[in-house]
Amino acid sequence: MEIDSEKPLQRKQSSYTSSDEKFEIQKETYRGQQYSQIYFARLHMMRTLLYSLVPNWKPHLPVCTVLGLEEGKECIVVGTLYKHMKLKPSILDEYSKEAGAGDFSVEDVLDAGLPPQIERSLKSKEDKYVIFVSGLRVGSGSSNPLQFQLLVDHITGHLGDEKEQGIAAQIVQVVIAGNSVEIPRGLLNGQNLASKDQSRLSEPIKELDILLTQIAAGLPLDIMPGADDPANFSLPQQPLNRCLFPGSSAYSTFRSCTNPHCFDLDNIRFLGTSGQNIDDLEKYSDAKDKLEFMERTLKWRHLAPTTPNTLGCYPFTDMDPFLIESCPHVYFVGNQEKYDSRLLKGILLNIYHRKFY
């Protein structure tokens, strides 16, 4: 990056470490797997954690199982919270009719609380920036190629005066958080496609690759799949195939990542999604705003608490990858209606508008 001045600008660098391993499905199979297994894994991990918190919460009360409840005696029960929805079929309804079910009164609820956080390194006092983008929807009728090109030119330092270019030189990472293209799905009717229709399907991805190539040529770029991208539907979504991006994938700076996505920059932990987890929570719960839902997922220590009940996920057998073991320093969610942010006990929550901020 060079401008008309005596000293050419150099883009700042940062160390990058990906932590997406737990979201990557190595040997995908659905044979003999039940969703009850991920519930058991989730309950086991949370039970161990909550048992350790009980002595400081209500030490005078005993901990027992549901089957061990005694009438008239107050106690603590650790379990999975189930939300009753009248219009949604449930196997529990059939079970309760056959086996009978009792009632118990809940006086208080203990959340797991914020998980521990890795210590931030404050050795460097340099300002560095991370760009988050979502909802580009290249190929849609409302997309504006000029806006996209202006964004690319700003990120790569080809726009603005010396001061703006100096800020652009401090950008060390770009993250595209889902819904990058809009493919005309009406063409996907199970029939053989004519050559012109095949071109219409691939054109948005080709256009996106041109934009990403310009970014990847200058700085590191992570791209995550979203609900409308050509990727698997269930969480965790696997990385978009690199063959979709022949231009940008030629650069070592280009990374196709999972959704959710977790990475460290200079010992700063970033964790985020393309928005499905928060959107699904909003369908079945009430909150003041989306940031409150984000805050709840952190305090529940779970990225996607509605999986697999109302939000699709892979039937893991021995783990629940959505459990938050280490609290991020930055928690982001893409593809929302507007931008907003909140500082939560030292944790910066960011929610991104479907365009770019």
mmCIF file of C-alpha atoms in Angstrom, residues 20 22-23 132-135 175-180 222-229 233-237 257-263 269-281 290 293-295 297-298 302-307 311-312 321-324 328 330-336 348-354:
data_model
loop_
_atom_site.group_PDB
_atom_site.id
_atom_site.type_symbol
_atom_site.label_atom_id
_atom_site.label_comp_id
_atom_site.label_asym_id
_atom_site.label_seq_id
_atom_site.Cartn_x
_atom_site.Cartn_y
_atom_site.Cartn_z
ATOM 1 C CA ASP A 20 -12.854 -24.229 14.571
ATOM 2 C CA LYS A 22 -14.777 -28.727 17.303
ATOM 3 C CA PHE A 23 -17.171 -27.409 14.648
ATOM 4 C CA PHE A 132 -17.121 -7.718 9.920
ATOM 5 C CA VAL A 133 -19.412 -7.977 6.903
ATOM 6 C CA SER A 134 -22.614 -9.964 6.417
ATOM 7 C CA GLY A 135 -25.609 -10.179 4.120
ATOM 8 C CA VAL A 175 -14.660 -11.676 8.409
ATOM 9 C CA ILE A 176 -17.653 -12.269 6.127
ATOM 10 C CA ALA A 177 -20.380 -13.717 8.345
ATOM 11 C CA GLY A 178 -22.744 -15.476 5.968
ATOM 12 C CA ASN A 179 -25.414 -14.892 3.307
ATOM 13 C CA SER A 180 -22.843 -13.732 0.773
ATOM 14 C CA ASP A 222 -12.364 -15.425 6.591
ATOM 15 C CA ILE A 223 -15.668 -16.354 4.953
ATOM 16 C CA MET A 224 -18.409 -18.197 6.870
ATOM 17 C CA PRO A 225 -21.483 -19.886 5.365
ATOM 18 C CA GLY A 226 -24.950 -18.574 6.183
ATOM 19 C CA ALA A 227 -28.513 -19.823 5.971
ATOM 20 C CA ASP A 228 -28.850 -18.856 2.288
ATOM 21 C CA ASP A 229 -25.407 -19.862 1.074
ATOM 22 C CA PHE A 233 -28.336 -26.438 6.390
ATOM 23 C CA SER A 234 -27.719 -27.896 9.855
ATOM 24 C CA LEU A 235 -25.359 -26.319 12.368
ATOM 25 C CA PRO A 236 -22.446 -26.350 12.513
ATOM 26 C CA GLN A 237 -22.286 -25.374 8.854
ATOM 27 C CA CYS A 257 -14.442 -21.329 7.816
ATOM 28 C CA THR A 258 -17.254 -22.985 9.738
ATOM 29 C CA ASN A 259 -20.378 -21.399 11.193
ATOM 30 C CA PRO A 260 -20.019 -20.933 14.186
ATOM 31 C CA HIS A 261 -16.518 -19.537 13.812
ATOM 32 C CA CYS A 262 -13.902 -19.120 16.556
ATOM 33 C CA PHE A 263 -10.428 -17.639 16.201
ATOM 34 C CA ARG A 269 -10.673 -14.490 21.300
ATOM 35 C CA PHE A 270 -13.413 -13.934 18.675
ATOM 36 C CA LEU A 271 -16.537 -16.112 18.541
ATOM 37 C CA GLY A 272 -19.562 -15.644 16.335
ATOM 38 C CA THR A 273 -22.243 -16.996 14.045
ATOM 39 C CA SER A 274 -24.062 -16.038 10.886
ATOM 40 C CA GLY A 275 -27.208 -15.368 12.902
ATOM 41 C CA GLN A 276 -29.303 -18.552 12.869
ATOM 42 C CA ASN A 277 -28.903 -19.195 16.599
ATOM 43 C CA ILE A 278 -30.180 -15.760 17.637
ATOM 44 C CA ASP A 279 -32.920 -15.643 14.986
ATOM 45 C CA ASP A 280 -34.300 -18.965 16.215
ATOM 46 C CA LEU A 281 -34.277 -17.837 19.847
ATOM 47 C CA LYS A 290 -31.184 -9.219 19.955
ATOM 48 C CA PHE A 293 -30.491 -12.970 23.412
ATOM 49 C CA MET A 294 -26.743 -12.859 22.792
ATOM 50 C CA GLU A 295 -26.126 -12.085 26.452
ATOM 51 C CA THR A 297 -26.363 -17.470 25.316
ATOM 52 C CA LEU A 298 -23.146 -16.351 26.994
ATOM 53 C CA HIS A 302 -24.334 -22.324 24.977
ATOM 54 C CA LEU A 303 -24.253 -20.857 21.477
ATOM 55 C CA ALA A 304 -27.407 -22.534 20.183
ATOM 56 C CA PRO A 305 -29.700 -23.629 23.042
ATOM 57 C CA THR A 306 -32.639 -24.362 20.704
ATOM 58 C CA THR A 307 -30.717 -27.076 18.835
ATOM 59 C CA LEU A 311 -32.899 -25.377 14.976
ATOM 60 C CA GLY A 312 -31.278 -28.088 12.912
ATOM 61 C CA PRO A 321 -19.704 -28.356 20.241
ATOM 62 C CA PHE A 322 -21.979 -25.412 20.996
ATOM 63 C CA LEU A 323 -21.025 -25.323 24.683
ATOM 64 C CA ILE A 324 -18.959 -22.179 25.368
ATOM 65 C CA PRO A 328 -14.787 -14.642 23.994
ATOM 66 C CA VAL A 330 -15.619 -10.301 21.080
ATOM 67 C CA TYR A 331 -18.900 -12.092 20.352
ATOM 68 C CA PHE A 332 -20.477 -11.280 16.976
ATOM 69 C CA VAL A 333 -23.651 -12.243 15.119
ATOM 70 C CA GLY A 334 -24.286 -11.463 11.454
ATOM 71 C CA ASN A 335 -27.314 -10.887 9.230
ATOM 72 C CA GLN A 336 -29.408 -8.794 11.596
ATOM 73 C CA LEU A 348 -17.759 -6.604 23.714
ATOM 74 C CA LEU A 349 -20.941 -7.844 22.065
ATOM 75 C CA ASN A 350 -21.369 -6.904 18.417
ATOM 76 C CA ILE A 351 -24.422 -7.440 16.266
ATOM 77 C CA TYR A 352 -24.104 -6.697 12.592
ATOM 78 C CA HIS A 353 -26.532 -5.241 10.121
ATOM 79 C CA ARG A 354 -27.063 -7.374 7.037
#
